[in-house]
Coordinates of C-alpha atoms in Angstrom, one line a residue:
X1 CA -136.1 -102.6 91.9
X2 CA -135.8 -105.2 89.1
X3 CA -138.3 -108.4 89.8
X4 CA -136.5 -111.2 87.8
X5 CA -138.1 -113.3 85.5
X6 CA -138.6 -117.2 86.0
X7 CA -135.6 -119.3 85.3
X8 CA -134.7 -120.5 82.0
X9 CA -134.2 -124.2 82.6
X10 CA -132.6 -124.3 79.2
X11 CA -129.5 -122.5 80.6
X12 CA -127.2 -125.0 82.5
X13 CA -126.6 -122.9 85.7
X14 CA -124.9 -125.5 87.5
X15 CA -122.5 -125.7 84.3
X16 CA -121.3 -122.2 85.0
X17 CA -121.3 -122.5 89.0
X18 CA -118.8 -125.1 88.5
X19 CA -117.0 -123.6 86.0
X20 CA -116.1 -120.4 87.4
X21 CA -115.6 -122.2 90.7
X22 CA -112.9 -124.2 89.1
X23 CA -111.0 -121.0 87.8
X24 CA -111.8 -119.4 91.4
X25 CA -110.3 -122.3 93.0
X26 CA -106.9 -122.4 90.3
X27 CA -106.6 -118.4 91.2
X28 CA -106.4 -119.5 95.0
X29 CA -110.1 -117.0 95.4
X30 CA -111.8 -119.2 97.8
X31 CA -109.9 -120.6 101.2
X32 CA -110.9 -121.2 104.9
X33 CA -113.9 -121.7 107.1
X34 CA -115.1 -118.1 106.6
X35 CA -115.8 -115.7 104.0
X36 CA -117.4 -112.4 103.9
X37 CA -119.6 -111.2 100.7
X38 CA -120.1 -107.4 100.2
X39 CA -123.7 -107.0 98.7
X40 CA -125.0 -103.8 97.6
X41 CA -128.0 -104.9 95.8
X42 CA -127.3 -104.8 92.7
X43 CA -127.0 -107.6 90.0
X44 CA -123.6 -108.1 90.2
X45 CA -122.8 -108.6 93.8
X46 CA -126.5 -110.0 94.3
X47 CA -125.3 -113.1 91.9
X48 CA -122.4 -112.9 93.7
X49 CA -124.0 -114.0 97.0
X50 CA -126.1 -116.4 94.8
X51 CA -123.2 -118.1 93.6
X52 CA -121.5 -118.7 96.7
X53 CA -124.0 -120.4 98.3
X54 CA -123.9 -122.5 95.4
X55 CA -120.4 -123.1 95.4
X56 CA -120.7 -123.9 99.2
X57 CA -121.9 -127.2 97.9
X58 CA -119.3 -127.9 96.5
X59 CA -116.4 -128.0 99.1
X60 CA -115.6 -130.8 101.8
X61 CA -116.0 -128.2 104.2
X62 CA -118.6 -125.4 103.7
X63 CA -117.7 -122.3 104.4
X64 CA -119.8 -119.5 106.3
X65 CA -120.6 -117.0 104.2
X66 CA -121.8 -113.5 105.7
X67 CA -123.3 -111.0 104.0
X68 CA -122.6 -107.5 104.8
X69 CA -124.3 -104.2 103.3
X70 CA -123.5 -101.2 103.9
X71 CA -126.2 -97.9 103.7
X72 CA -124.0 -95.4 102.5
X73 CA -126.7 -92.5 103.9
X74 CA -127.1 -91.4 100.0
X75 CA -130.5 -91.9 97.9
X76 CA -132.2 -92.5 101.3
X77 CA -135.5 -94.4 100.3
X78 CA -134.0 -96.1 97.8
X79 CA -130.9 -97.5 100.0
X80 CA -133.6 -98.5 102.5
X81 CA -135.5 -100.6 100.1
X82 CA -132.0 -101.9 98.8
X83 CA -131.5 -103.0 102.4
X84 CA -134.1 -105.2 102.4
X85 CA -133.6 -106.5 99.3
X86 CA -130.2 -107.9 100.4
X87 CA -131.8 -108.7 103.6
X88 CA -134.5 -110.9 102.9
X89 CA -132.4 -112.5 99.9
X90 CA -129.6 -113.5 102.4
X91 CA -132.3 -114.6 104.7
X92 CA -133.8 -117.4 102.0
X93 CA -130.4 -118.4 101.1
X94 CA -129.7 -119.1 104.8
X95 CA -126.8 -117.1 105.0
X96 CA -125.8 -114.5 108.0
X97 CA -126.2 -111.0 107.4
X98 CA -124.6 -107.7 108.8
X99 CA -125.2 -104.1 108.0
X100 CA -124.7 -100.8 109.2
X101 CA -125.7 -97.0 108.3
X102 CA -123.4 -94.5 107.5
X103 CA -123.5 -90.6 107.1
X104 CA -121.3 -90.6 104.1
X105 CA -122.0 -86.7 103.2
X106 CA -121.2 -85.6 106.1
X107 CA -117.8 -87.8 106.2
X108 CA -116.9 -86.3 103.0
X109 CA -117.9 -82.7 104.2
X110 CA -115.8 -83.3 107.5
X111 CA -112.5 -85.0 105.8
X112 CA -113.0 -82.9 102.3
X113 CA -113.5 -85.7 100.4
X114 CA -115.1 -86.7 97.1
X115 CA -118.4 -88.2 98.0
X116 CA -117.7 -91.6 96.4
X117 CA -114.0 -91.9 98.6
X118 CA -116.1 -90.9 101.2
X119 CA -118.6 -94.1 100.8
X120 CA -115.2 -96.5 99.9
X121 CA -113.9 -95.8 103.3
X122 CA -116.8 -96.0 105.1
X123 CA -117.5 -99.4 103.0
X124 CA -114.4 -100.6 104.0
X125 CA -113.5 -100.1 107.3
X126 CA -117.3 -101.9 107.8
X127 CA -116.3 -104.7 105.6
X128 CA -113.2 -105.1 107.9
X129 CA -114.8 -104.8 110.8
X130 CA -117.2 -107.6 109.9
X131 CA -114.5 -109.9 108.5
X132 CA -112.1 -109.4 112.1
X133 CA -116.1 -110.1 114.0
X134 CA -116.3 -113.5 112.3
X135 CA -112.2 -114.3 112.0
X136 CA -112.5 -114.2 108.4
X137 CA -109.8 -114.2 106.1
X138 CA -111.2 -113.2 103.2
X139 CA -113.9 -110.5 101.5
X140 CA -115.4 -111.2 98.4
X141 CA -116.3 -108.3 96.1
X142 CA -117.9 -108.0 92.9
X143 CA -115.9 -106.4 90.1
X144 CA -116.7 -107.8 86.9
X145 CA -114.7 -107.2 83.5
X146 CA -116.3 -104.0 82.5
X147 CA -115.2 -102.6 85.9
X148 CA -111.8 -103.6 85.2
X149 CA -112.3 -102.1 81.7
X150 CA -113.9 -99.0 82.8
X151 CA -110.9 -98.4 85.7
X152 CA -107.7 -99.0 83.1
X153 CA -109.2 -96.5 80.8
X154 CA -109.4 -94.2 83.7
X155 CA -106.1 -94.4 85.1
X156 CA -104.7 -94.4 81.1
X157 CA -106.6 -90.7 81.4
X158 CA -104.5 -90.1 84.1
X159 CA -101.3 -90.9 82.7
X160 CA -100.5 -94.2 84.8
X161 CA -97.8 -96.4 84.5
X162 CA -98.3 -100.6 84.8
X163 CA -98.7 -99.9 88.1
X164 CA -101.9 -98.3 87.2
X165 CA -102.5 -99.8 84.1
X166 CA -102.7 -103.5 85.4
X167 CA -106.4 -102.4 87.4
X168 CA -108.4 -103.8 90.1
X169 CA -106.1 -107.2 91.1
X170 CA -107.8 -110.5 91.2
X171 CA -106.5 -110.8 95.2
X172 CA -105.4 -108.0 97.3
X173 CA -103.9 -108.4 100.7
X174 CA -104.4 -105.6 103.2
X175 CA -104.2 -106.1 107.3
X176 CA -104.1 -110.0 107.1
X177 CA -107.4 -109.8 105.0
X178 CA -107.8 -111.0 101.2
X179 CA -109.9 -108.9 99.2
X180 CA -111.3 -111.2 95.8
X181 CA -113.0 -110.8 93.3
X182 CA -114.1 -113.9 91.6
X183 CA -116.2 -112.6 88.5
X184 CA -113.3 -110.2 87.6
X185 CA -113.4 -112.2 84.1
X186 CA -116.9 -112.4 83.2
X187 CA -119.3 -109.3 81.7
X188 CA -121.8 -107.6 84.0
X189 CA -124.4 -108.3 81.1
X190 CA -123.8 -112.3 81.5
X191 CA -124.0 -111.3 85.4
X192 CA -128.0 -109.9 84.5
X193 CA -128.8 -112.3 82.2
X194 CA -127.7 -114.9 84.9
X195 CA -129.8 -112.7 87.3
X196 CA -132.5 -113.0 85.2
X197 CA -132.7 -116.5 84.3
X198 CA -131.8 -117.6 88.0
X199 CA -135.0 -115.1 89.1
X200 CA -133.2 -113.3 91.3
X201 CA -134.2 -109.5 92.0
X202 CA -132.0 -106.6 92.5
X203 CA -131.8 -103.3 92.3
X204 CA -130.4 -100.8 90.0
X205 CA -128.4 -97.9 91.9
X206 CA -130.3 -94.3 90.2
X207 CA -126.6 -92.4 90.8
X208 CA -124.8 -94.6 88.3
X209 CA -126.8 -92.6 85.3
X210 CA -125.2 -89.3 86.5
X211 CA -122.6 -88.0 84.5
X212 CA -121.3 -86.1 87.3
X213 CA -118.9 -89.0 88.4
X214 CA -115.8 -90.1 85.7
X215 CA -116.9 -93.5 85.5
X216 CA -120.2 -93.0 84.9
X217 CA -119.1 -91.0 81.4
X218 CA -116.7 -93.3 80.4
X219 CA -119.2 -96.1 80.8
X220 CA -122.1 -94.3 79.9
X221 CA -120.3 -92.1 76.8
X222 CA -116.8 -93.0 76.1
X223 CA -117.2 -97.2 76.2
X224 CA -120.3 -97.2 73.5
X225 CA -118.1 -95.1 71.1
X226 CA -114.8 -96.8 71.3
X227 CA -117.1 -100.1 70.9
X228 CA -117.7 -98.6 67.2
X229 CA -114.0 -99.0 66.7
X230 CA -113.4 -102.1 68.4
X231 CA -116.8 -104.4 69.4
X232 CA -114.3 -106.0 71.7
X233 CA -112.5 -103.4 73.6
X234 CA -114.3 -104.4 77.0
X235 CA -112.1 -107.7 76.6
X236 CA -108.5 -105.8 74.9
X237 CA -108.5 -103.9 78.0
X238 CA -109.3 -106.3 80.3
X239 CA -106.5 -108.0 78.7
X240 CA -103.8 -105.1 78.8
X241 CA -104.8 -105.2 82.4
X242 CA -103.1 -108.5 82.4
X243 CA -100.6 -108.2 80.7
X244 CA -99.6 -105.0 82.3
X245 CA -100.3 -107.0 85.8
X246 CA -97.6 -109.5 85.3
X247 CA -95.0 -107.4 83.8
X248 CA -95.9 -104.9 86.9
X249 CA -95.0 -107.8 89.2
X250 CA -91.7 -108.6 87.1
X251 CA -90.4 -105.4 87.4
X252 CA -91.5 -104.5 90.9
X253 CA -89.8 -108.0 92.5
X254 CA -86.5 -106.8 90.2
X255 CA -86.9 -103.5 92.0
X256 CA -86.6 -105.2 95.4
X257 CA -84.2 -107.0 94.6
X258 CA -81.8 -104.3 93.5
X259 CA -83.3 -102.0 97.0
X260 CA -81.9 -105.1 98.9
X261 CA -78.7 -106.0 97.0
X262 CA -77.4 -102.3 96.6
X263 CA -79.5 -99.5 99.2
X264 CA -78.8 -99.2 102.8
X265 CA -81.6 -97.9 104.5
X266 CA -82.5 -97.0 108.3
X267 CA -86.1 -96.3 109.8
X268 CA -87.9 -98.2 107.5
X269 CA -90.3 -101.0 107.7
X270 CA -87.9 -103.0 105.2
X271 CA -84.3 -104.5 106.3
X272 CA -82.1 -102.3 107.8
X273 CA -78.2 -103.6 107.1
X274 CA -75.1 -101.8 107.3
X275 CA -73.0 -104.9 107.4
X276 CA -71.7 -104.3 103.4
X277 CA -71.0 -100.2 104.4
X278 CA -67.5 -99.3 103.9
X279 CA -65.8 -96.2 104.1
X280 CA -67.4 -92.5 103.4
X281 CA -71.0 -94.7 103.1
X282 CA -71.1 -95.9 106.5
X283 CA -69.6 -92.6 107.6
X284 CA -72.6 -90.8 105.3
X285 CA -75.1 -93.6 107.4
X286 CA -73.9 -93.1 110.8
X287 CA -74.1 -89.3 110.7
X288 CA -77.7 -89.3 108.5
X289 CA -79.1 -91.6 111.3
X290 CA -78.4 -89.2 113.9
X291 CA -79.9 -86.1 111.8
X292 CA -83.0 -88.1 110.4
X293 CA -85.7 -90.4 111.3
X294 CA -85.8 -92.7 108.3
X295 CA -83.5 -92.8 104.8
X296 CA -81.8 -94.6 102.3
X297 CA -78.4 -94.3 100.5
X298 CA -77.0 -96.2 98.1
X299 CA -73.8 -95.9 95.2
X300 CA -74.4 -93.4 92.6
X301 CA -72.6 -95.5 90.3
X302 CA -74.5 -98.5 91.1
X303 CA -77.8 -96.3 90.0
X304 CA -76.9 -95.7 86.7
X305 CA -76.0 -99.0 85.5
X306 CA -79.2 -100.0 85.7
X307 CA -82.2 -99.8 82.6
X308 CA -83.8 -96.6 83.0
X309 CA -87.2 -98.2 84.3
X310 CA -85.5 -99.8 87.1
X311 CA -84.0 -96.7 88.1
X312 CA -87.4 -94.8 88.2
X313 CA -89.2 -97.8 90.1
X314 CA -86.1 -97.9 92.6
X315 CA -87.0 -93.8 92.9
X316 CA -90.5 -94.4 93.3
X317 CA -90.0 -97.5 95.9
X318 CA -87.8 -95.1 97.6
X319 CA -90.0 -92.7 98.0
X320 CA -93.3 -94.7 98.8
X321 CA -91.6 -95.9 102.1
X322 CA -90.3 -92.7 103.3
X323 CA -93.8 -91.5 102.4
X324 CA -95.5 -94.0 104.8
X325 CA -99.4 -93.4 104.4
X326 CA -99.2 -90.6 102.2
X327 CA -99.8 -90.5 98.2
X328 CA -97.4 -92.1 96.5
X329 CA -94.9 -89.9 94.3
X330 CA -96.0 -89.1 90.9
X331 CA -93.9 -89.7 87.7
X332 CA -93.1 -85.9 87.6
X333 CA -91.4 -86.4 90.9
X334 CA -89.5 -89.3 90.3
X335 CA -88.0 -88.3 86.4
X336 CA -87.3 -85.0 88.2
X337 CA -84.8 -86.7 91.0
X338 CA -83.8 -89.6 88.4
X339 CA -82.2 -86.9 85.8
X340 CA -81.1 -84.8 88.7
X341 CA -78.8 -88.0 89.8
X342 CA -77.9 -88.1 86.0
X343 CA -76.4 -84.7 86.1
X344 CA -72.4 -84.1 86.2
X345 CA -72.7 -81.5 89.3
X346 CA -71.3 -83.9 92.4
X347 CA -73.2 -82.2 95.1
X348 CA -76.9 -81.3 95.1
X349 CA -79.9 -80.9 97.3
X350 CA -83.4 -81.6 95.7
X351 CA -86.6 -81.4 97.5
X352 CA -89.2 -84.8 97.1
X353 CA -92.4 -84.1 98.0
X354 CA -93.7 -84.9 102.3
X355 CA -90.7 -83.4 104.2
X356 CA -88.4 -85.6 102.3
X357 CA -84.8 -84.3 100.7
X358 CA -82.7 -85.7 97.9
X359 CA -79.1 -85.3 98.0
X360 CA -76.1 -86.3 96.5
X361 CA -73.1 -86.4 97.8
X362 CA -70.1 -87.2 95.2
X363 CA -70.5 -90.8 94.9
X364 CA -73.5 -91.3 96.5
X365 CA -76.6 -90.6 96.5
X366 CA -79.3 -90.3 99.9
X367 CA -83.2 -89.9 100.7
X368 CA -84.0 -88.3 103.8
X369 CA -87.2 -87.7 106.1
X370 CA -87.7 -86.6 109.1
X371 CA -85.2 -84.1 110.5
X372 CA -84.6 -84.9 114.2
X373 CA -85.0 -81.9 116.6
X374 CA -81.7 -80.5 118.0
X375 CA -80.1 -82.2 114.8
X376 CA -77.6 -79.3 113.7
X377 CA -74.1 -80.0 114.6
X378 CA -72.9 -78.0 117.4
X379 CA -69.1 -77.2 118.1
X380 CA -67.3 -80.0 119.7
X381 CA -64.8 -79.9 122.0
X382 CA -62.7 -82.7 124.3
X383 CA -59.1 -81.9 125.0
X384 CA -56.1 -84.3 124.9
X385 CA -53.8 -84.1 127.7
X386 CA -49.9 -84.7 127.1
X387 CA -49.3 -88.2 128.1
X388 CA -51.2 -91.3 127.3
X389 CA -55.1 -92.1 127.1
X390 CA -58.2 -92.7 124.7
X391 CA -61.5 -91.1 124.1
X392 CA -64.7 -91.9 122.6
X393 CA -65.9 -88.3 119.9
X394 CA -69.6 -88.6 119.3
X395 CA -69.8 -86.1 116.7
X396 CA -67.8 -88.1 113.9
X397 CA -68.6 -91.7 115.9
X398 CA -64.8 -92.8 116.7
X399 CA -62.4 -93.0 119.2
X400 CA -59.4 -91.6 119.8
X401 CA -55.9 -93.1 121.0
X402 CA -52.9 -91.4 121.8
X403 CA -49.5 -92.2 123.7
X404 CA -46.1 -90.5 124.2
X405 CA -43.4 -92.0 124.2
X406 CA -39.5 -91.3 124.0
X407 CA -38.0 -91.4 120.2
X408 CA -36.1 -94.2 120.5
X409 CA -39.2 -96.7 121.6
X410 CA -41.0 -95.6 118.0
X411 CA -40.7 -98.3 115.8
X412 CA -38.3 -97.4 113.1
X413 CA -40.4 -98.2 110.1
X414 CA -43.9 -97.0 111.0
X415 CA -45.7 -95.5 108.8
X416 CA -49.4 -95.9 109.7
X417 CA -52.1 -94.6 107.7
X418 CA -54.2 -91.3 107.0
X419 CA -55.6 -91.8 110.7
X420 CA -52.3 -92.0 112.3
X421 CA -50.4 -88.9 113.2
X422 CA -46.9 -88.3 115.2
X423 CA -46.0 -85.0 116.8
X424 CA -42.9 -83.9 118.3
X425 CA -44.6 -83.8 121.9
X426 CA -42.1 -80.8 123.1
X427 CA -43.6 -78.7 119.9
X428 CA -46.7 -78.9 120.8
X429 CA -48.7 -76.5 122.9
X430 CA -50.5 -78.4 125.4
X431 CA -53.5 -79.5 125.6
X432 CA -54.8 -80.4 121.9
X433 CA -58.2 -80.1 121.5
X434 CA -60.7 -81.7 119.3
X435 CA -63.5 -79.9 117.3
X436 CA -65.4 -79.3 114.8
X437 CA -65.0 -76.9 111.8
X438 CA -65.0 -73.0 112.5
X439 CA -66.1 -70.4 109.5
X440 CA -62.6 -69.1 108.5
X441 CA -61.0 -72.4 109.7
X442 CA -57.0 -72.6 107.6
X443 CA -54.2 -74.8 108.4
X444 CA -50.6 -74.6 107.7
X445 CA -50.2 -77.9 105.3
X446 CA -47.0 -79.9 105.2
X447 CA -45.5 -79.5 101.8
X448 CA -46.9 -76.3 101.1
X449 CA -45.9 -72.6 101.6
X450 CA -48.4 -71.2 103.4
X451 CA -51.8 -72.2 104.8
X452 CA -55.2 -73.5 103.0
X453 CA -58.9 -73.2 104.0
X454 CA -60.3 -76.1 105.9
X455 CA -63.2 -75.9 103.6
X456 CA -61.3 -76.0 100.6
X457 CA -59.5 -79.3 101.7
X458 CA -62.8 -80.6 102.2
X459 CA -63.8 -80.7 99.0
X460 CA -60.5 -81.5 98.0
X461 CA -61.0 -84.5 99.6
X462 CA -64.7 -85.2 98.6
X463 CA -65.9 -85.1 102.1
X464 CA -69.6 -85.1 101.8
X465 CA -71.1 -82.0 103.1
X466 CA -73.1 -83.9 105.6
X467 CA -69.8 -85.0 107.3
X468 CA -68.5 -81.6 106.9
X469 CA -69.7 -80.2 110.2
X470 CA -69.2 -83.6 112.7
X471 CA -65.4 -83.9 111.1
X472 CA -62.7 -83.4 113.9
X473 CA -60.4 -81.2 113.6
X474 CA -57.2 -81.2 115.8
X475 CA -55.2 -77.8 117.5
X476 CA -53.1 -77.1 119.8
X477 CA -53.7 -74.5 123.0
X478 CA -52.4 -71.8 120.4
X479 CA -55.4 -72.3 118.3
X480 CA -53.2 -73.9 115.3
X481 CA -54.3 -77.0 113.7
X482 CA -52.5 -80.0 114.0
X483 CA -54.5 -82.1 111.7
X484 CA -57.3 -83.0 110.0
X485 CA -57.9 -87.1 110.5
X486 CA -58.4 -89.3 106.8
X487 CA -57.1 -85.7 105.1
X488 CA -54.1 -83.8 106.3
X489 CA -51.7 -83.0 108.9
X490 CA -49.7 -79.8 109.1
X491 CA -46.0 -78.9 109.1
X492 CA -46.3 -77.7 113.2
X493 CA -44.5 -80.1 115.6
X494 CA -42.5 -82.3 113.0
X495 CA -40.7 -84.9 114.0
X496 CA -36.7 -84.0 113.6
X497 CA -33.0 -84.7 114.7
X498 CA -33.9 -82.7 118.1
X499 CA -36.6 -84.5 118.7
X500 CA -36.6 -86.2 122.2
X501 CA -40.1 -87.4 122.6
X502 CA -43.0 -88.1 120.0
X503 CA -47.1 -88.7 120.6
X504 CA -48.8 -90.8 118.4
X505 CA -52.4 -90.3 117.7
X506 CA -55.0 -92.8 116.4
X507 CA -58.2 -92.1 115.0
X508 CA -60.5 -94.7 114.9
X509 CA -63.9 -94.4 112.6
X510 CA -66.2 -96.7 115.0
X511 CA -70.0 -98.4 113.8

């Protein structure tokens, strides 16, 4: 425990309230009634609490501030005596406090975690919990500059991209609560020599000497020796922090902007529209959303006109909502699937990481998660009777239309489309019926001498492989195929001189 000196009345204290209120208040830190303060004791967050009952003073409307402390169940007579530190100091200030006692070892033993993530979400959910008791909007924590320092050099260890290298944010917003931290500028020693010359005690926390944890070394070891180098590297991190923060922001609302212009996703908490799908891509949607929980899809081509750092935070975007709560995907991950998508080969299947598959697809390109139970395609089959009628096929969502009528009621110049097909009617073995794909599956093709393999016309025709099973495939009670709707139809039952009577079919793709 550290019993502060008497005040130095040469300092102007009130100077510095107001001036780091100002920048709090042009940073948009400090807003509504309510505002909760963690305090652990120390000099930092005990200034903290200081400083906003000053700044309390300063508003038309006060807020409430509350102090909560949390004792994390480590260093046990030494947490109790910081307790009361925080306690009776809250207490003189005449602000409400709140504080709980947590087993954090054995929270760490239970959830195998790292004793310090153990304590942050203990800390945390508290701090919540306190701020939702008093409808408070905001928590105020206090990270100082050589905590921001301390956590880009870390996450540089690491290997971290802007993401990580813009550090602990000014104002983070999680479950309708603001987290800020209003001394994220200013250098814990001006925060002690502030605590010093305002008298106010605190405490200094014994486990922050032990080299055990990664911060403590680079604070303890790695900071002093890169000071040789640079005197000021405390403030060229803190600025690469914010530099990195804005160009972080620039990129990732370019990112969104490209998911919401160009990728077509389903079962995720972002829009879900198909209204621009056209074609094999709204076929490719249809079918995925059937076989899978949550995806996105988007033009292959449309991927690789874009800068290389767009396409690898469009991957990692991706990724982090089909992910939900788990990690997000590393850069080994994403370069991985972003040079995979580069590659000629037209049709691939690349596993992501959590149960979620990359695939393309010719032109296209998916992410998948969540493969619905009883998803595999089974073997369709409807039949068409000889006459007239319509049908709804769920396997390849469409409907089908046919009608027979005499030779002569055929308009003369029809020629319909690759989802039409006409039939001399007495050719025919009665009833068609409507499937999907057999192994072995050929079909005699008009034009050709001979027959071809199903599977081969597929590809011929790019169908992606994900369609490949739900595709209908028309034959007649003789197990011939007629047809294959969008592809080909074969040379059985063609309309000629003898014919007397003709049945038109319709396939009809359907959202």
């Amino acid at each position: 425990m550290v019993q502060a000196g008497q005040p130095n009345k040469g300092q102007n204290w009130q100077h510095w309230v107001h001036e780091t209120y100002r920048q709090a208040q042009y940073g948009q830190l400090l807003h509504g009634k309510t505002m909760v303060v963690a305090v652990s004791g120390g000099p930092d967050s005990m200034l903290l609490m200081h400083w906003l009952a000053e700044v309390r003073h300063l508003q038309d409307n006060p807020m409430q501030i509350i102090v909560a402390h949390v004792h994390h169940g480590f260093r046990l007579e030494e947490s109790q005596q910081e307790a009361l530190l925080v306690k009776q100091a809250a207490e003189e200030l005449g602000l409400m406090f709140e504080m709980t006692q947590v087993d954090s070892p054995g929270y760490a033993k239970k959830h195998h975690l790292n004793p310090q993530a153990a304590a942050r979400e203990l800390r945390y959910a508290f701090l919540k919990s306190v701020a939702n008791k008093y409808n408070s909007p905001a928590i105020a924590l206090a990270h100082h500059a050589d905590d921001q320092a301390e956590t880009v050099l870390m996450h540089m260890l690491r290997g971290a991209g802007s993401s990580g290298l813009r550090g602990i944010s000014w104002i983070r917003e999680e479950e309708g609560i603001r987290y800020v931290r209003p001394f994220l500028h200013v250098r814990k020693q001006e925060l002690v020599d502030w605590c010093q010359m305002r008298g106010i005690a605190y405490a200094l926390d014994s486990s922050n000497q032990k080299r055990a944890y990664l911060r403590n070394r680079l604070r303890l070891d790695i900071m002093p020796l890169l000071e040789q180098e640079n005197p000021r590297i405390t403030e060229a991190l803190v600025q690469l922090a914010e530099t990195m923060a804005a160009e972080d922001d620039w990129q990732q609302q370019h990112t969104v902007e490209l998911f919401r212009s160009h990728v077509h996703s389903f079962g995720v908490e972002v829009k879900e529209d198909t209204g621009a799908l056209e074609g094999t891509l709204k076929q490719q949607y249809q079918r995925f959303a059937m076989q899978y929980t949550a995806g996105c899809l988007m033009k292959r081509d449309v991927f690789l006109s874009v800068h290389v750092a767009l396409q690898r935070r469009l991957i990692k975007l991706i990724l982090n909502y089909l992910f939900l709560e788990a990690e997000q995907a590393d850069f080994s991950t994403i370069e991985r699937l972003r040079l995979r998508i580069t590659e000629p080969k037209t049709t691939w299947r690349e596993e992501a990481g959590n149960k979620v598959i990359a695939i393309r697809e010719y032109d296209h390109i998916a992410w998948l998660s969540g493969r619905r139970d009883g998803a595999e395609p089974a073997s369709v089959h409807c039949h068409i009777e000889r006459g007239s009628g319509e049908m709804f096929y769920s396997s390849y969502p469409s409907k089908i239309v046919w009608n027979e009528m005499a030779v002569r009621q055929m308009e003369p110049d029809f020629l319909g489309d690759k989802f039409d097909a006409m039939f001399d009617a007495d050719a025919i073995q009665w009833p068609i019926s409507v499937r999907t794909r057999r192994q072995g599956d050929r079909m005699r093709v008009k034009g050709l001498n001979g027959s071809k393999k199903v599977q081969d016309m597929f590809v011929d025709a790019k169908v992606p492989s994900s369609l490949r099973d739900a595709m209908p495939i028309f034959e007649d009670a003789s197990g011939q195929i007629l047809w294959l709707p969008g592809i080909r139809r074969s040379d059985i039952a063609l309309i000629g001189p003898a014919t007397r009577s003709v049945v038109h079919i319709r396939f009809e793709p359907v959202s």
